[in-house]
CSV table of C-alpha atoms and ligand atoms in Angstrom, one decimal:
chain,number,residue,atom,x,y,z
B,1,UNK,CA,0.1,0.1,0.0
B,2,UNK,CA,1.4,3.4,-0.9
B,3,UNK,CA,1.7,6.1,1.8
B,4,UNK,CA,-1.0,8.2,0.2
B,5,UNK,CA,-3.5,5.4,0.3
B,6,UNK,CA,-3.2,4.7,4.0
B,7,UNK,CA,-6.7,4.9,5.5
B,8,UNK,CA,-7.3,8.1,7.6
B,9,UNK,CA,-7.8,7.6,11.4
B,10,UNK,CA,-11.7,7.6,11.8
B,11,UNK,CA,-12.8,10.5,13.9
B,12,UNK,CA,-15.8,10.3,16.3
B,13,UNK,CA,-19.1,11.2,14.7
B,14,UNK,CA,-19.3,14.5,16.3
B,15,UNK,CA,-16.0,15.7,15.0
B,16,UNK,CA,-16.4,17.7,11.9
B,17,UNK,CA,-13.2,19.8,12.0
B,18,UNK,CA,-11.0,17.3,10.5
B,19,UNK,CA,-7.8,18.0,8.4
B,20,UNK,CA,-6.2,16.1,5.5
B,21,UNK,CA,-3.9,14.5,8.0
B,22,UNK,CA,-6.8,13.1,10.2
B,23,UNK,CA,-6.1,15.6,13.0
B,24,UNK,CA,-9.4,16.8,14.6
B,25,UNK,CA,-10.0,20.4,15.9
B,26,UNK,CA,-11.2,20.2,19.5
B,27,UNK,CA,-9.4,23.2,21.1
B,28,UNK,CA,-10.5,26.6,20.1
B,29,UNK,CA,-8.2,29.6,20.9
B,30,UNK,CA,-10.2,32.8,20.8
B,31,UNK,CA,-8.4,36.1,20.9
B,32,UNK,CA,-10.9,38.6,22.4
B,33,UNK,CA,-8.7,41.7,21.9
B,34,UNK,CA,-5.2,42.5,20.5
B,35,UNK,CA,-4.4,45.1,23.0
B,36,UNK,CA,-2.1,44.7,25.9
B,37,UNK,CA,-1.1,46.6,29.1
B,38,UNK,CA,2.5,44.9,29.0
B,39,UNK,CA,5.1,45.0,26.4
B,40,UNK,CA,7.0,41.7,26.6
B,41,UNK,CA,10.1,42.3,24.6
B,42,UNK,CA,9.7,38.9,22.8
B,43,UNK,CA,6.1,39.8,21.8
B,44,UNK,CA,5.7,43.4,20.9
B,45,UNK,CA,7.6,46.6,20.5
B,46,UNK,CA,7.7,49.3,23.4
B,47,UNK,CA,5.5,51.7,21.5
B,48,UNK,CA,2.8,48.9,21.1
B,49,UNK,CA,1.1,48.1,17.9
B,50,UNK,CA,-1.7,49.7,15.8
B,51,UNK,CA,-4.6,48.3,17.7
B,52,UNK,CA,-7.8,47.1,15.9
B,53,UNK,CA,-10.5,49.8,15.8
B,54,UNK,CA,-13.7,48.9,17.6
B,55,UNK,CA,-15.8,48.4,14.5
B,56,UNK,CA,-13.2,45.9,13.2
B,57,UNK,CA,-13.6,43.7,16.3
B,58,UNK,CA,-16.3,41.1,16.7
B,59,UNK,CA,-19.1,42.1,19.0
B,60,UNK,CA,-20.1,39.9,21.9
B,61,UNK,CA,-23.0,38.6,19.9
B,62,UNK,CA,-20.9,37.8,16.9
B,63,UNK,CA,-18.2,36.1,19.1
B,64,UNK,CA,-20.6,33.8,20.9
B,65,UNK,CA,-22.5,32.9,17.8
B,66,UNK,CA,-19.1,31.9,16.1
B,67,UNK,CA,-18.0,30.0,19.2
B,68,UNK,CA,-21.4,28.1,19.1
B,69,UNK,CA,-20.7,27.1,15.5
B,70,UNK,CA,-17.2,25.8,16.4
B,71,UNK,CA,-18.8,23.9,19.4
B,72,UNK,CA,-21.4,22.4,16.9
B,73,UNK,CA,-18.4,21.3,14.7
B,74,UNK,CA,-16.9,19.4,17.8
B,75,UNK,CA,-14.8,22.0,19.7
B,76,UNK,CA,-14.7,20.9,23.3
B,77,UNK,CA,-12.3,23.4,24.9
B,78,UNK,CA,-12.3,27.1,24.4
B,79,UNK,CA,-9.3,29.2,25.6
B,80,UNK,CA,-9.7,33.0,25.8
B,81,UNK,CA,-6.5,34.8,25.1
B,82,UNK,CA,-5.3,37.9,23.3
B,83,UNK,CA,-3.4,40.6,23.6
B,84,UNK,CA,-4.6,40.7,27.1
B,85,UNK,CA,-8.1,39.1,27.4
B,86,UNK,CA,-8.8,40.8,30.6
B,87,UNK,CA,-8.9,44.1,28.8
B,88,UNK,CA,-12.2,43.1,27.2
B,89,UNK,CA,-14.6,44.6,29.6
B,90,UNK,CA,-17.3,42.1,28.6
B,91,UNK,CA,-15.2,39.0,29.1
B,92,UNK,CA,-17.3,37.7,32.0
B,93,UNK,CA,-20.5,38.1,30.1
B,94,UNK,CA,-19.0,36.3,27.1
B,95,UNK,CA,-17.8,33.4,29.5
B,96,UNK,CA,-21.3,33.1,31.0
B,97,UNK,CA,-22.8,32.9,27.4
B,98,UNK,CA,-20.4,30.3,26.3
B,99,UNK,CA,-21.1,28.2,29.4
B,100,UNK,CA,-24.7,28.0,28.3
B,101,UNK,CA,-23.8,26.3,25.0
B,102,UNK,CA,-24.7,22.7,24.5
B,103,UNK,CA,-22.4,20.8,24.9
B,104,UNK,CA,-20.8,23.1,27.5
B,105,UNK,CA,-17.2,23.4,26.4
B,106,UNK,CA,-14.3,23.5,29.0
B,107,UNK,CA,-13.2,27.1,29.4
B,108,UNK,CA,-9.7,28.3,30.0
B,109,UNK,CA,-8.0,31.7,30.0
B,110,UNK,CA,-4.4,32.7,29.3
B,111,UNK,CA,-3.8,36.0,30.8
B,112,UNK,CA,-0.7,38.2,32.0
B,113,UNK,CA,-2.5,38.2,35.4
B,114,UNK,CA,-3.0,42.0,35.7
B,115,UNK,CA,-6.6,42.5,36.8
B,116,UNK,CA,-7.2,39.0,37.8
B,117,UNK,CA,-7.3,39.9,41.4
B,118,UNK,CA,-10.6,41.6,40.8
B,119,UNK,CA,-11.9,39.4,38.1
B,120,UNK,CA,-10.8,35.7,39.1
B,121,UNK,CA,-13.9,35.2,41.3
B,122,UNK,CA,-16.5,36.6,38.9
B,123,UNK,CA,-15.0,34.8,35.9
B,124,UNK,CA,-15.1,31.4,38.0
B,125,UNK,CA,-18.7,32.2,38.9
B,126,UNK,CA,-19.5,32.9,35.2
B,127,UNK,CA,-18.1,29.4,34.3
B,128,UNK,CA,-14.5,29.8,33.7
B,129,UNK,CA,-12.7,26.4,34.5
B,130,UNK,CA,-8.9,27.2,34.5
B,131,UNK,CA,-6.2,29.9,34.0
B,132,UNK,CA,-2.7,30.0,32.7
B,133,UNK,CA,-0.8,33.1,33.9
B,134,UNK,CA,2.2,34.2,32.0
B,135,UNK,CA,5.2,35.1,34.2
B,136,UNK,CA,8.7,35.0,33.1
B,137,UNK,CA,10.6,36.0,36.4
B,138,UNK,CA,9.8,36.9,40.1
B,139,UNK,CA,12.5,39.4,40.3
B,140,UNK,CA,11.1,42.9,40.1
B,141,UNK,CA,13.9,44.5,38.0
B,142,UNK,CA,13.9,41.7,35.7
B,143,UNK,CA,10.2,41.8,35.4
B,144,UNK,CA,10.5,45.5,34.4
B,145,UNK,CA,13.2,44.9,32.0
B,146,UNK,CA,11.3,42.1,30.4
B,147,UNK,CA,7.8,43.6,30.2
B,148,UNK,CA,8.7,47.4,30.3
B,149,UNK,CA,6.1,47.8,33.1
B,150,UNK,CA,6.5,47.5,37.0
B,151,UNK,CA,3.7,45.3,37.5
B,152,UNK,CA,5.0,42.1,39.2
B,153,UNK,CA,3.0,42.7,42.3
B,154,UNK,CA,-0.3,42.8,40.2
B,155,UNK,CA,0.6,39.5,38.5
B,156,UNK,CA,1.3,37.9,41.9
B,157,UNK,CA,-2.0,39.1,43.3
B,158,UNK,CA,-3.7,37.9,40.2
B,159,UNK,CA,-2.4,34.4,40.7
B,160,UNK,CA,-3.2,34.2,44.2
B,161,UNK,CA,-6.8,35.2,43.4
B,162,UNK,CA,-7.1,32.6,40.7
B,163,UNK,CA,-6.1,29.8,43.1
B,164,UNK,CA,-8.5,31.2,45.8
B,165,UNK,CA,-11.4,31.3,43.2
B,166,UNK,CA,-10.7,27.5,42.3
B,167,UNK,CA,-9.5,28.3,38.7
B,168,UNK,CA,-7.1,25.3,39.2
B,169,UNK,CA,-4.8,23.8,38.5
B,170,UNK,CA,-3.2,27.4,38.2
B,171,UNK,CA,-0.6,27.2,35.5
B,172,UNK,CA,2.2,29.6,35.0
B,173,UNK,CA,3.6,30.0,31.4
B,174,UNK,CA,7.1,31.3,31.1
B,175,UNK,CA,9.5,32.1,28.1
B,176,UNK,CA,13.3,32.1,28.9
B,177,UNK,CA,15.2,34.7,27.3
B,178,UNK,CA,19.0,34.5,26.8
B,179,UNK,CA,21.0,36.8,29.2
B,180,UNK,CA,17.6,38.1,30.8
B,181,UNK,CA,16.0,35.5,32.9
B,182,UNK,CA,17.5,32.2,31.7
B,183,UNK,CA,19.7,32.0,34.8
B,184,UNK,CA,16.8,32.4,37.1
B,185,UNK,CA,14.6,29.5,35.8
B,186,UNK,CA,15.2,27.3,38.8
B,187,UNK,CA,14.3,30.1,41.3
B,188,UNK,CA,11.0,30.6,39.3
B,189,UNK,CA,10.2,26.9,39.6
B,190,UNK,CA,10.9,26.9,43.4
B,191,UNK,CA,8.6,30.0,43.6
B,192,UNK,CA,5.8,28.1,41.7
B,193,UNK,CA,6.3,25.0,43.8
B,194,UNK,CA,6.0,26.9,47.1
B,195,UNK,CA,2.6,28.2,45.9
B,196,UNK,CA,1.2,25.2,44.2
B,197,UNK,CA,1.3,26.6,40.7
B,198,UNK,CA,2.2,24.4,37.9
B,199,UNK,CA,5.0,25.9,35.8
B,200,UNK,CA,5.5,25.3,32.0
B,201,UNK,CA,8.3,26.8,29.8
B,202,UNK,CA,7.7,27.6,26.3
B,203,UNK,CA,10.4,28.0,23.6
B,204,UNK,CA,10.5,31.4,22.1
B,205,UNK,CA,8.9,31.4,18.6
B,206,UNK,CA,9.3,33.6,15.6
B,207,UNK,CA,6.1,35.3,16.2
B,208,UNK,CA,7.2,38.8,17.6
B,209,UNK,CA,6.0,41.9,15.9
B,210,UNK,CA,9.5,43.2,15.5
B,211,UNK,CA,10.9,40.0,13.7
B,212,UNK,CA,13.8,40.0,16.0
B,213,UNK,CA,13.7,36.2,16.8
B,214,UNK,CA,16.7,34.2,15.9
B,215,UNK,CA,17.3,30.5,16.5
B,216,UNK,CA,20.8,31.1,17.9
B,217,UNK,CA,19.4,33.4,20.6
B,218,UNK,CA,16.4,31.0,21.6
B,219,UNK,CA,16.8,29.1,24.8
B,220,UNK,CA,16.2,25.5,23.8
B,221,UNK,CA,14.1,23.0,25.8
B,222,UNK,CA,17.4,21.1,26.3
B,223,UNK,CA,19.1,23.8,27.8
B,224,UNK,CA,16.2,24.8,30.1
B,225,UNK,CA,16.1,21.1,31.1
B,226,UNK,CA,19.9,21.2,31.9
B,227,UNK,CA,19.5,24.5,34.0
B,228,UNK,CA,16.5,23.0,36.0
B,229,UNK,CA,18.3,19.7,36.5
B,230,UNK,CA,21.1,21.5,38.3
B,231,UNK,CA,18.9,22.0,41.2
B,232,UNK,CA,16.0,19.6,40.9
B,233,UNK,CA,15.7,15.9,40.0
B,234,UNK,CA,13.4,15.7,36.9
B,235,UNK,CA,11.8,12.4,36.1
B,236,UNK,CA,10.0,12.2,32.7
B,237,UNK,CA,6.3,11.4,32.9
B,238,UNK,CA,5.4,8.8,30.2
B,239,UNK,CA,4.5,10.2,26.8
B,240,UNK,CA,1.2,8.5,26.9
B,241,UNK,CA,0.0,11.0,29.6
B,242,UNK,CA,0.6,13.8,27.1
B,243,UNK,CA,-2.0,13.3,24.5
B,244,UNK,CA,-2.4,16.3,22.3
B,245,UNK,CA,-0.9,18.5,25.1
B,246,UNK,CA,2.3,20.1,24.0
B,247,UNK,CA,4.3,20.0,27.2
B,248,UNK,CA,6.7,17.3,28.0
B,249,UNK,CA,6.2,17.0,31.7
B,250,UNK,CA,8.6,16.0,34.4
B,251,UNK,CA,8.0,15.0,38.1
B,252,UNK,CA,10.0,17.4,40.3
B,253,UNK,CA,12.0,15.7,43.1
B,254,UNK,CA,9.9,12.5,42.9
B,255,UNK,CA,6.5,14.6,42.6
B,256,UNK,CA,3.6,15.0,43.0
B,257,UNK,CA,4.5,18.5,41.5
B,258,UNK,CA,5.5,18.6,37.8
B,259,UNK,CA,7.2,21.1,35.5
B,260,UNK,CA,6.4,21.3,31.7
B,261,UNK,CA,8.6,22.1,28.9
B,262,UNK,CA,7.1,22.9,25.5
B,263,UNK,CA,9.7,22.4,22.7
B,264,UNK,CA,7.5,24.1,20.1
B,265,UNK,CA,10.6,24.8,18.0
B,266,UNK,CA,13.1,22.0,18.6
B,267,UNK,CA,10.6,19.2,18.9
B,268,UNK,CA,7.5,20.3,17.3
B,269,UNK,CA,4.1,18.6,18.2
B,270,UNK,CA,2.3,19.4,15.1
B,271,UNK,CA,1.3,15.8,14.3
B,272,UNK,CA,-0.8,15.8,17.6
B,273,UNK,CA,-2.2,19.4,17.1
B,274,UNK,CA,-6.0,19.7,17.9
B,275,UNK,CA,-6.1,23.5,17.9
B,276,UNK,CA,-8.0,26.1,15.7
B,277,UNK,CA,-7.9,29.8,16.2
B,278,UNK,CA,-10.2,32.8,16.0
B,279,UNK,CA,-8.8,36.2,15.9
B,280,UNK,CA,-10.5,39.3,17.5
B,281,UNK,CA,-11.4,40.5,14.0
B,282,UNK,CA,-13.2,37.3,13.1
B,283,UNK,CA,-10.5,35.4,11.1
B,284,UNK,CA,-10.3,31.7,11.5
B,285,UNK,CA,-6.7,30.4,11.4
B,286,UNK,CA,-5.7,26.7,11.3
B,287,UNK,CA,-2.3,27.2,12.8
B,288,UNK,CA,-0.3,29.9,14.7
B,289,UNK,CA,2.1,29.9,11.6
B,290,UNK,CA,-0.7,29.9,8.9
B,291,UNK,CA,-0.1,32.4,6.1
B,292,UNK,CA,-3.8,32.5,5.2
B,293,UNK,CA,-7.0,32.9,7.2
B,294,UNK,CA,-10.7,32.6,6.6
B,295,UNK,CA,-12.8,35.8,6.9
B,296,UNK,CA,-15.7,34.8,9.2
B,297,UNK,CA,-16.6,38.3,10.0
B,298,UNK,CA,-17.3,39.1,6.4
B,299,UNK,CA,-19.6,36.2,6.2
B,300,UNK,CA,-21.4,37.1,9.5
B,301,UNK,CA,-21.8,40.7,8.6
B,302,UNK,CA,-23.0,39.7,5.0
B,303,UNK,CA,-25.9,37.7,6.6
B,304,UNK,CA,-24.6,34.2,6.0
B,305,UNK,CA,-26.4,31.2,7.8
B,306,UNK,CA,-24.5,28.9,10.4
B,307,UNK,CA,-24.1,26.2,7.8
B,308,UNK,CA,-22.3,28.5,5.4
B,309,UNK,CA,-20.1,29.7,8.2
B,310,UNK,CA,-19.4,26.2,9.3
B,311,UNK,CA,-18.4,25.3,5.6
B,312,UNK,CA,-15.8,28.2,5.7
B,313,UNK,CA,-14.3,26.8,8.9
B,314,UNK,CA,-14.1,23.3,7.8
B,315,UNK,CA,-12.5,24.5,4.5
B,316,UNK,CA,-9.8,26.4,6.4
B,317,UNK,CA,-9.1,23.2,8.5
B,318,UNK,CA,-8.8,21.2,5.4
B,319,UNK,CA,-5.9,23.5,4.3
B,320,UNK,CA,-4.0,23.0,7.6
B,321,UNK,CA,-0.4,22.1,6.8
B,322,UNK,CA,1.4,19.0,8.3
B,323,UNK,CA,3.9,21.2,10.3
B,324,UNK,CA,5.0,24.8,11.1
B,325,UNK,CA,7.9,24.4,9.1
B,326,UNK,CA,10.2,26.8,11.1
B,327,UNK,CA,13.1,24.6,10.0
B,328,UNK,CA,12.4,24.9,6.4
B,329,UNK,CA,14.4,27.1,4.1
B,330,UNK,CA,11.1,28.5,2.8
B,331,UNK,CA,9.8,29.4,6.3
B,332,UNK,CA,8.1,32.8,6.3
B,333,UNK,CA,7.0,34.3,9.7
B,334,UNK,CA,3.2,35.1,9.5
B,335,UNK,CA,2.2,38.6,9.0
B,336,UNK,CA,0.3,38.8,12.4
B,337,UNK,CA,2.3,38.7,15.5
B,338,UNK,CA,1.4,36.4,18.4
B,339,UNK,CA,-0.5,39.2,20.3
B,340,UNK,CA,-2.9,39.6,17.2
B,341,UNK,CA,-3.5,35.9,16.6
B,342,UNK,CA,-3.9,34.7,20.3
B,343,UNK,CA,-1.3,32.6,21.9
D,1,SAM,N1,-1.3,38.5,27.2
D,1,SAM,C1,-1.6,37.1,27.6
D,1,SAM,C2,-0.4,36.4,28.3
D,1,SAM,O1,0.6,37.0,28.2
D,1,SAM,O2,-0.7,35.4,28.7
D,1,SAM,C3,-2.2,36.3,26.4
D,1,SAM,C4,-1.5,36.4,25.2
D,1,SAM,S1,0.1,36.1,25.0
D,1,SAM,C5,0.3,36.3,23.3
D,1,SAM,C6,0.0,34.2,25.1
D,1,SAM,C7,1.2,33.5,25.5
D,1,SAM,O3,2.1,33.7,24.5
D,1,SAM,C8,2.0,34.1,26.8
D,1,SAM,O4,2.3,32.9,27.6
D,1,SAM,C9,3.4,34.6,26.1
D,1,SAM,O5,4.5,34.4,27.0
D,1,SAM,C10,3.5,33.7,24.9
D,1,SAM,N2,4.3,34.3,23.8
D,1,SAM,C11,4.2,35.6,23.4
D,1,SAM,N3,5.1,35.7,22.3
D,1,SAM,C12,5.8,34.6,22.1
D,1,SAM,C13,6.8,34.2,21.4
D,1,SAM,N4,7.4,34.9,20.5
D,1,SAM,N5,7.3,32.8,21.6
D,1,SAM,C14,6.7,32.1,22.5
D,1,SAM,N6,5.8,32.4,23.4
D,1,SAM,C15,5.2,33.7,23.2
D,2,SF4,FE1,1.1,41.3,26.3
D,2,SF4,FE2,1.0,38.7,26.5
D,2,SF4,FE3,2.3,39.8,24.6
D,2,SF4,FE4,3.1,40.0,26.9
D,2,SF4,S1,3.1,38.1,25.9
D,2,SF4,S2,3.1,41.8,25.5
D,2,SF4,S3,1.4,40.1,28.2
D,2,SF4,S4,0.2,39.8,24.8
């Protein structure tokens, strides 16, 4: 039998978001705004970016209608992200409305944590299940150097409020930067262990608005592992526990606490990807690194029915490439930066 005639894995009957490699879209990442109140240097320039104008952004009704169509197509987890998702004032209402969908998807949030001290409890009450808070250092000066804002105390308060509100397990996402915070990764892990937060490191990807990423400067998953192993005993958890989750997880000092390392660049997990993305201006993207996108906002505002919109979404999924191709000679960074796609 030739490779191309291999039978596709048969997805379950409720899964309609299937690509040509048999991968099924289950996890929808929704960017609810492209704005942000930090300026992480690996993400956006000090002066910020030309933000979307309000009329370009999906309204709450449009957003909830689209999420409902994705759920009909088999999405079972919705993650709200951005930009900084807590800057969308109506986020709690959106969460409440998505919680009323049938079947109710699991809901998570990726946030820089600023404002979570006020919003964690209302979001949990509205139906949010979990949060990931991004935090690259617990040293105040390094935080300022990395984010160009003196807001470490707000992030710490946000994390605590998330844990108190039961948005657990509280996960912390971290990017290590050469010469900036790389030498403090063990300190960050100890800080998270002391507070019961689950830390995951993510390799820096070529998705910054400035196009300053270089592979030589990136801290690799292997380097991170070496640095952490200088202070902790890391025992790999079996791959079977990973599923479509991108993190390679390790028990720390025999467990039960774990640390994750996401080798998005050096050991890509595209073969197990179950993600699909919706931008704040209503474009569906089949990959962070997609070069194209499908304009759902134009369909919505042109009066299209749900079936037509669903067909546009499945069409975009069908175009999903086998991998992100960062290592290919022909790799071109997408026009949209991470903050405008939704990480
Ligand atoms: N503002 C929120 C936050 O920081 O969590 C949500 C959006 S942010 C784009 C989502 C995640 O992407 C954060 O954990 C951030 O550290 C990560 N990120 C941003 N730019 C990145 C890059 N170039 N490579 C890897 N991760 C990146
Ligand atoms: Fe803002 Fe998140 Fe980008 Fe940092 S990583 S600048 S918090 S969008």
